[in-house]
Coordinates of C-alpha atoms in Angstrom, one line a residue:
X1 CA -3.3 -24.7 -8.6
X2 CA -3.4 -26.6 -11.7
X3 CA -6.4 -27.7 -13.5
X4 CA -6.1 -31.0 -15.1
X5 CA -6.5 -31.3 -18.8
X6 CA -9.4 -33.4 -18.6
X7 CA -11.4 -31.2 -16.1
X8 CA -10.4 -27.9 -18.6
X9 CA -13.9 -27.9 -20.5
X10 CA -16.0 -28.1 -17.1
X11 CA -13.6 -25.2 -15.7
X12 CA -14.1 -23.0 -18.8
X13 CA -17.7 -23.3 -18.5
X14 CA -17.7 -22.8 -14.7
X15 CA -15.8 -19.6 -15.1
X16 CA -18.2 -18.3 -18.4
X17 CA -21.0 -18.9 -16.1
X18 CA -19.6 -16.7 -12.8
X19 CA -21.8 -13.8 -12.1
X20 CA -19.9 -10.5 -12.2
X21 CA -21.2 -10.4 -8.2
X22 CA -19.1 -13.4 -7.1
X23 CA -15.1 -13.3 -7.1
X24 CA -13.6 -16.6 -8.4
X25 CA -13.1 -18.1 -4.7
X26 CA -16.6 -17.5 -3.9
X27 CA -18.3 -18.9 -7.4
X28 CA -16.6 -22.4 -7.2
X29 CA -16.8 -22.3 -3.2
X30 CA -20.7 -21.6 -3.2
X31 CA -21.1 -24.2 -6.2
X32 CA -18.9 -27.1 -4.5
X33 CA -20.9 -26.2 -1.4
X34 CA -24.6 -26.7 -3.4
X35 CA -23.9 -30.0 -4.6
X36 CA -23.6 -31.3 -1.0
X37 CA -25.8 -28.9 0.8
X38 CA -29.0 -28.9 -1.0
X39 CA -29.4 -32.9 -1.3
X40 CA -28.7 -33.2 2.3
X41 CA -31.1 -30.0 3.3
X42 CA -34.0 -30.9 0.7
X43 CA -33.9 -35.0 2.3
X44 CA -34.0 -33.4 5.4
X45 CA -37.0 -31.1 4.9
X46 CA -39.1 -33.8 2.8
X47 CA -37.8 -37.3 4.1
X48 CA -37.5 -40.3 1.4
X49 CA -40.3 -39.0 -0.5
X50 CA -37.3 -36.4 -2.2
X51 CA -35.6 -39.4 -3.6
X52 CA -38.2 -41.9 -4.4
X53 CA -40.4 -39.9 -6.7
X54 CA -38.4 -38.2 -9.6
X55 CA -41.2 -35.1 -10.0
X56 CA -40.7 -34.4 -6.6
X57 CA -37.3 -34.3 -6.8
X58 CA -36.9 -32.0 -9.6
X59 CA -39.6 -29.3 -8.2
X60 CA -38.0 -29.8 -4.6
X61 CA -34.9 -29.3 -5.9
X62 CA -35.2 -26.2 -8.1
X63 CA -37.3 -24.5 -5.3
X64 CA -34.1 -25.0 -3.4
X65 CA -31.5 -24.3 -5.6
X66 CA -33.2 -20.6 -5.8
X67 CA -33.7 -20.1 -2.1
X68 CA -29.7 -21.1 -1.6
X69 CA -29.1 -18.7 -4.2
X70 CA -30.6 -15.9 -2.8
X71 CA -29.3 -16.9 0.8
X72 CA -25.5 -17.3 -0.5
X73 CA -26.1 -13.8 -1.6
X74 CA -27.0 -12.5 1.8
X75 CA -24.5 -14.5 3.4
X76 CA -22.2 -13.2 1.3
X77 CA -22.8 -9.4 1.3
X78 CA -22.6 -9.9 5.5
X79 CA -19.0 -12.0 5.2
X80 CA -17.7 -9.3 3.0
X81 CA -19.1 -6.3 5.9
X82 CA -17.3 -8.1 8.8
X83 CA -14.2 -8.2 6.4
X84 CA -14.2 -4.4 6.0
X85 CA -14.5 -3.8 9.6
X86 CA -12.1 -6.1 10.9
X87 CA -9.8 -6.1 8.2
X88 CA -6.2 -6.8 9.6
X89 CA -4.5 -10.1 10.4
X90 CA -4.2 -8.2 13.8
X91 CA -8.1 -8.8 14.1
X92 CA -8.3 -12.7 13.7
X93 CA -10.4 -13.5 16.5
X94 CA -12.9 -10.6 16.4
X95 CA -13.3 -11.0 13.3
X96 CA -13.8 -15.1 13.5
X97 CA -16.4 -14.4 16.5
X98 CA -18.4 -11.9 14.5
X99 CA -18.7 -14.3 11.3
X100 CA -19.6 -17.0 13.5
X101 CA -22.3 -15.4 15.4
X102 CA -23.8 -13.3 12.3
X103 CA -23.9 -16.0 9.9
X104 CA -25.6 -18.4 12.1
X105 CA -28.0 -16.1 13.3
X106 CA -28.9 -15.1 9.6
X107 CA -28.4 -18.7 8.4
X108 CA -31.1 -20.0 11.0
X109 CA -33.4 -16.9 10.5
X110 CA -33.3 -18.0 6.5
X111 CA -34.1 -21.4 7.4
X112 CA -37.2 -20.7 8.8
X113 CA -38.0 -18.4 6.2
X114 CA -37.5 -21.2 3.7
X115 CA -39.4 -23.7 5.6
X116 CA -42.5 -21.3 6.2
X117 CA -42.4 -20.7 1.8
X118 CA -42.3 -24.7 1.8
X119 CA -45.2 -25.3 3.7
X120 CA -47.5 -22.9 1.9
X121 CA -46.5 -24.9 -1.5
X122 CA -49.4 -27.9 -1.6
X123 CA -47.2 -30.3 -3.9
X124 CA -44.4 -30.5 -1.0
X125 CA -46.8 -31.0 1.8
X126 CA -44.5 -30.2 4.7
X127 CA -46.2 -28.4 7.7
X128 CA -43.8 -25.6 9.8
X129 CA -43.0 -27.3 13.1
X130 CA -39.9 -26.8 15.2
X131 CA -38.8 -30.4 15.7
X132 CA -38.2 -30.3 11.8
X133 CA -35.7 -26.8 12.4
X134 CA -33.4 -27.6 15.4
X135 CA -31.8 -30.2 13.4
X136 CA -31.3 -28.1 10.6
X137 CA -30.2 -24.9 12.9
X138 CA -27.1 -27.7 14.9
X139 CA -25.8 -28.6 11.5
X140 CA -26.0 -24.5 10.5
X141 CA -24.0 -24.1 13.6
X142 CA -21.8 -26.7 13.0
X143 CA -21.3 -26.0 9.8
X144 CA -21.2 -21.9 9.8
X145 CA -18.3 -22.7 12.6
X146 CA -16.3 -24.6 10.9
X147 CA -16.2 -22.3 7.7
X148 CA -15.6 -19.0 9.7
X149 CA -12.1 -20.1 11.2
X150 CA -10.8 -22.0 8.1
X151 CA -11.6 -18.8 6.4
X152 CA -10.4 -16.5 8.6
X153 CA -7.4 -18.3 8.6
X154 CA -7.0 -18.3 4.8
X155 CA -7.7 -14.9 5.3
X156 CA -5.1 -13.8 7.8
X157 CA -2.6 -16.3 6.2
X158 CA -2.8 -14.1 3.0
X159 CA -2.4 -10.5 4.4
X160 CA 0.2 -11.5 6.9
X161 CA 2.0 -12.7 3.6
X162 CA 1.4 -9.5 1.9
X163 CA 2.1 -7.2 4.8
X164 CA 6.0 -9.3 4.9
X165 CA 5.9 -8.4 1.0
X166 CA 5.6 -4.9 1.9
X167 CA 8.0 -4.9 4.9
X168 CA 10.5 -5.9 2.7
X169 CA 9.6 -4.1 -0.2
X170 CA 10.1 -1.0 2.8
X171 CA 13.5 -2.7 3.7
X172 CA 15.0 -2.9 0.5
X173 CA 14.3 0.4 -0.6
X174 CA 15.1 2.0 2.5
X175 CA 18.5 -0.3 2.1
X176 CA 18.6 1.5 -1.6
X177 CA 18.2 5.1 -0.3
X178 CA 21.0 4.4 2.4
X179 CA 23.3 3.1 -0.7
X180 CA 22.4 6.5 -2.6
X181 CA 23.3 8.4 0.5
X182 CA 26.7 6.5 0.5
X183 CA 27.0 7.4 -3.1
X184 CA 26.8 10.9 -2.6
X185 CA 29.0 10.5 0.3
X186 CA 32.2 9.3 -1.8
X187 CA 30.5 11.0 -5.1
X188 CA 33.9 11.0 -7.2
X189 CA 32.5 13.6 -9.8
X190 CA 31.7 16.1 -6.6
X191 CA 35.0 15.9 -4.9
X192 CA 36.6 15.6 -7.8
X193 CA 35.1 18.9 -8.9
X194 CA 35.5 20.4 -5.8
X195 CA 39.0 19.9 -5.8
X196 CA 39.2 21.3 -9.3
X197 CA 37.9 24.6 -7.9
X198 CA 39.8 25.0 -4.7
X199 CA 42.5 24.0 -7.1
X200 CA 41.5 27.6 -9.4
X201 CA 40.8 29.2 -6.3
X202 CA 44.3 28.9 -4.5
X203 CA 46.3 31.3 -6.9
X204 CA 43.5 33.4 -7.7
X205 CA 41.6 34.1 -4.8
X206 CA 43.9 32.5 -1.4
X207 CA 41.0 33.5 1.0
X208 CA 38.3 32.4 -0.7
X209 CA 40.2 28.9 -1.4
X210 CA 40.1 28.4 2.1
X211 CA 36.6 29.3 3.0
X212 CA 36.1 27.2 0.2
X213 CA 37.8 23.5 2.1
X214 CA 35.9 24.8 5.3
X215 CA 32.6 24.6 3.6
X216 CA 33.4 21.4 1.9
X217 CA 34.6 19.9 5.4
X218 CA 31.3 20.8 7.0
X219 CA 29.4 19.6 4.0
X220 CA 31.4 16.1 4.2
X221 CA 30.7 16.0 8.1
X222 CA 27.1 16.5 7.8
X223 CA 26.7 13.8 5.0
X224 CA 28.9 11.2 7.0
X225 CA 26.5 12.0 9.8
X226 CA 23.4 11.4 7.8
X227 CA 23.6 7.9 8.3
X228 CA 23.4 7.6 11.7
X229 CA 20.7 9.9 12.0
X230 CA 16.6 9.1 11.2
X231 CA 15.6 12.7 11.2
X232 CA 17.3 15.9 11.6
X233 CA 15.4 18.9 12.2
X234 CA 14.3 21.5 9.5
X235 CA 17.2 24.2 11.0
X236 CA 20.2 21.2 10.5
X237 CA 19.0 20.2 6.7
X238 CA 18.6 24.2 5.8
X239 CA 21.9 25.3 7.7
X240 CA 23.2 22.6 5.4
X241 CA 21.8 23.2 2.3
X242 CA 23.2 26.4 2.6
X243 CA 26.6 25.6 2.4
X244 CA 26.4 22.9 0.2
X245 CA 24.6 25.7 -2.0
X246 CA 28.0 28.1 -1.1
X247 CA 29.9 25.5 -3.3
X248 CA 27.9 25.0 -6.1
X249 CA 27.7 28.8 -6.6
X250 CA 31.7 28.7 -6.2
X251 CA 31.4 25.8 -9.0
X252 CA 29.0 27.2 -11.3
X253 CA 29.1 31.0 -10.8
X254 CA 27.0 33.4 -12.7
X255 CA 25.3 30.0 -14.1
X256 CA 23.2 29.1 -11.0
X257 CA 21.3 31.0 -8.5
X258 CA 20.2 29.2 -5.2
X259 CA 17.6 30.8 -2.8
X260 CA 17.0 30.0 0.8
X261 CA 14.9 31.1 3.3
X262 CA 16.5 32.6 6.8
X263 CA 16.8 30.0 9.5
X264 CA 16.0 30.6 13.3
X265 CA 16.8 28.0 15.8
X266 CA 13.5 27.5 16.1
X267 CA 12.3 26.3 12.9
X268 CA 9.4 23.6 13.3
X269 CA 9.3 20.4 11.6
X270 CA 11.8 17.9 10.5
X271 CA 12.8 16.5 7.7
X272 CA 14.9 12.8 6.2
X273 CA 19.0 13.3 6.0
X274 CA 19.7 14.6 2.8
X275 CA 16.5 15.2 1.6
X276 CA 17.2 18.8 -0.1
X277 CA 20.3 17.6 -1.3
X278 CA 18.6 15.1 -3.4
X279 CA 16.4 18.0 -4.4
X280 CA 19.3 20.1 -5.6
X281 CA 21.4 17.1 -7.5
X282 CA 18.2 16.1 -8.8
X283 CA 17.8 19.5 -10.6
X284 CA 21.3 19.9 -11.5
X285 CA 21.0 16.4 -13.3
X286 CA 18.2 17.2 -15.2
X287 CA 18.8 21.3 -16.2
X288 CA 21.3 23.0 -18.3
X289 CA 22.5 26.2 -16.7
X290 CA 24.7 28.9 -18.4
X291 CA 25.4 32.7 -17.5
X292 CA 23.2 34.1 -20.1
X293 CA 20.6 31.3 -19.1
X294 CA 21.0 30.7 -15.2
X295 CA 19.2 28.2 -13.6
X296 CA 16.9 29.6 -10.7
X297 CA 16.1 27.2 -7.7
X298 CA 14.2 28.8 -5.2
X299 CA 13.7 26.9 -2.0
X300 CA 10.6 28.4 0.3
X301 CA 8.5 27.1 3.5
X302 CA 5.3 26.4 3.0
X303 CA 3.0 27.3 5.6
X304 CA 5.2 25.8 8.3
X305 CA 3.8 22.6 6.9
X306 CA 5.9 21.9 4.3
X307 CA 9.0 22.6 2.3
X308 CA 9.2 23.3 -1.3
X309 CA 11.9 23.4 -3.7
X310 CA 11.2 25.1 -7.4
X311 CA 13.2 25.5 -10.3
X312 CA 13.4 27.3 -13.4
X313 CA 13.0 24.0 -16.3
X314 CA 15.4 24.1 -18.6
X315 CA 15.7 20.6 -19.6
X316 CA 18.7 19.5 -21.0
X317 CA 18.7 18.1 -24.6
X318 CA 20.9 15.2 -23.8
X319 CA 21.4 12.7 -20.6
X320 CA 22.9 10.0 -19.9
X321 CA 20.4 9.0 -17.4
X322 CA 17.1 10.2 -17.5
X323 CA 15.6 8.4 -14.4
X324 CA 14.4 9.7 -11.3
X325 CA 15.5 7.2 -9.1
X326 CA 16.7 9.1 -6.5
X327 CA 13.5 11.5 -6.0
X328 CA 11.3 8.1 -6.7
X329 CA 13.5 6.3 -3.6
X330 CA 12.8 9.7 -1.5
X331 CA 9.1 9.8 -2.2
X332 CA 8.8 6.1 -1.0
X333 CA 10.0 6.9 2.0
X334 CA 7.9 9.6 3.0
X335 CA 5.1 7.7 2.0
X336 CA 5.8 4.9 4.9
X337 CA 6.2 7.9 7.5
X338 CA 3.6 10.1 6.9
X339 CA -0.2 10.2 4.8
X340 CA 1.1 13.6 3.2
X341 CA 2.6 12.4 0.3
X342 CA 5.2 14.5 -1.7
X343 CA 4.0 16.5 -4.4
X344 CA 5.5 16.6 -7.5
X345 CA 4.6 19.2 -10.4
X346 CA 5.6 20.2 -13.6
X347 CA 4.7 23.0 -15.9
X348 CA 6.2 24.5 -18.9
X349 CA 8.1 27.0 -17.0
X350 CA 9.1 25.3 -13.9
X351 CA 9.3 22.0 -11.9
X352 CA 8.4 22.2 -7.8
X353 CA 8.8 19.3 -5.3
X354 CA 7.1 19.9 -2.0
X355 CA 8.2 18.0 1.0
X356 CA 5.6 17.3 4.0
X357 CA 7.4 18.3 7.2
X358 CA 7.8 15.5 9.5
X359 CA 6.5 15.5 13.0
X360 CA 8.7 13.7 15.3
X361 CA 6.9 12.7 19.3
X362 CA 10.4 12.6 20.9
X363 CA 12.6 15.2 19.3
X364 CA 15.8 13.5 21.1
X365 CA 15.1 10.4 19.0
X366 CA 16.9 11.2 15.8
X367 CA 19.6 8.9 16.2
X368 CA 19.5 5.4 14.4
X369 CA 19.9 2.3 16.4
X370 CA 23.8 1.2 16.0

């Protein structure tokens, strides 16, 4: 919202004066709220007498202004409590009920407080009696009401907007991952290479040029498959790996060595489409490799818990791109499934990734809606 020029000065000031305990919202709400409140609860307590005589007025007044301070702080530390434990938009009415109820049982309970300090104060010569409270305790009510929905529906307003900010922050990226798995689907340079080596291959070696096209048909099923699939299980994405690996050390040869653990059929845990082949491109990206110099990527289970992929750095002096973006997309994803978060580490001798395994409730729910 914005300020107009003329009201600038008294905002400045208003803003210099906020204690640190007091967010923005609640500093000009409480002080808005003061100059109405405390006029209407001092004539209340005291009668004309608060308006006729100017001494009175200014006592009455300061007495007041330093009980509603140290009420707004009460009532303030119990909004924020009922906040934390109903936090979610999802919560609305519980949370509206218990604000209601606790800040106009508090709110009455400090009434009476104030009017018993009052009446022991000679110079305001008021006397505790309930027929001056109840009115005081229905306009509380009223009052404490009417401030708990509008703010609870403020506050659900704003995290319903935030939680649609992340939902399609989630969307898009996923939307970004799936474009990156259609990249690496119809990845010219790949095929392009590939067909340069079964190219080699064909005089030199016949029978390895063919084993060679049967890898890369399995390897360009599996990838076309990915996409239609939400999780495949730890045995699929190794199986894979494994003969995507077969290529590269046709590609590369003395240059590269790839380790993987045996599979069983019963290998727990499953993982995203693809996600060790963004692992393995993501090293070859980043890493020079030669024969004398070979790069080393060891791939290992962790504990049954986890998978980890660890490689020898040897950074290379020059890139054309030197973003992460396809690791950073992969990590984002794992972080909306599952509160183990991938672990990156880096260290002057190597650089490891370890992938959480995944723990899927129906197993025979892999495939994505059509």
């Amino acid at each position: 919202m914005t300020i107009p020029r003329v009201f600038s000065p008294l905002s400045r000031l208003v803003e210099r004066s906020r204690p640190a305990f007091f967010s923005q919202q609640e500093w000009w709400f409480h002080l808005c709220l003061a100059v109405i409140s405390l006029p209407i609860g001092n004539y209340l307590f005291f009668g004309p007498t608060y308006l006729t005589n100017l001494n009175f007025f200014i006592v009455s007044s300061f007495c007041g202004l330093l009980l509603y301070t140290s009420s707004i702080i009460i009532l303030t530390l119990v909004v924020r409590r009922i906040i934390a434990y109903y936090p979610t938009s999802r919560q609305t009415i519980q949370r509206t009920i218990a604000m209601t109820l606790g800040l106009s049982i508090i709110a009455m309970i400090l009434e009476v407080v104030e009017l018993l300090i009052f009446s022991y104060i000679p110079l305001f010569h008021l006397s505790f009696a309930w027929q001056n409270i109840w009115p005081m305790w229905v306009i509380i009510v009223v009052f404490v009401s009417i401030f708990s929905i509008v703010l609870n529906l403020l506050y659900a307003y704003k995290h319903w907007k935030a939680e649609q900010l992340e939902v399609e922050s989630l969307k898009h990226q996923t939307l970004q991952q799936q474009f990156d798995t259609l990249k690496q689907q119809v990845n010219p340079h790949f095929l392009f290479n590939s067909l340069s080596s079964i190219s080699a291959l064909v005089g030199e070696d016949p029978v390895q040029a063919e084993r060679f096209v049967d890898n890369l048909s399995k390897v360009y099923r599996y990838m076309l498959q990915a996409n239609n699939r939400t999780y495949v299980p730890l045995t699929d994405e190794l199986n894979f790996i494994r003969t995507y690996a077969t290529l590269l050390n046709v590609r590369y040869g003395d240059s590269i060595s790839i380790h993987i653990p045996p599979t069983t059929a019963n290998l727990p845990g499953f993982l995203l489409p693809l996600s060790l082949q963004v692992l393995l491109d993501n090293t070859l990206k980043h890493n020079r490799m030669s024969p004398s110099q070979p790069l080393v990527i060891q791939i290992s289970l962790n504990d049954e818990s986890a998978i980890q992929v660890r490689n020898s750095l040897q950074r290379k002096t020059r890139l054309l791109s030197t973003d992460h973006q396809s690791l950073t997309n992969l990590i984002v994803r794992y972080r909306s499934l599952t509160d183990t978060p991938i672990s990156v580490i880096e260290s002057e001798a190597e650089f490891c990734v370890t992938v959480p395994l995944l723990t899927v409730v129906n197993p025979s729910i892999t495939e994505r809606d059509a």
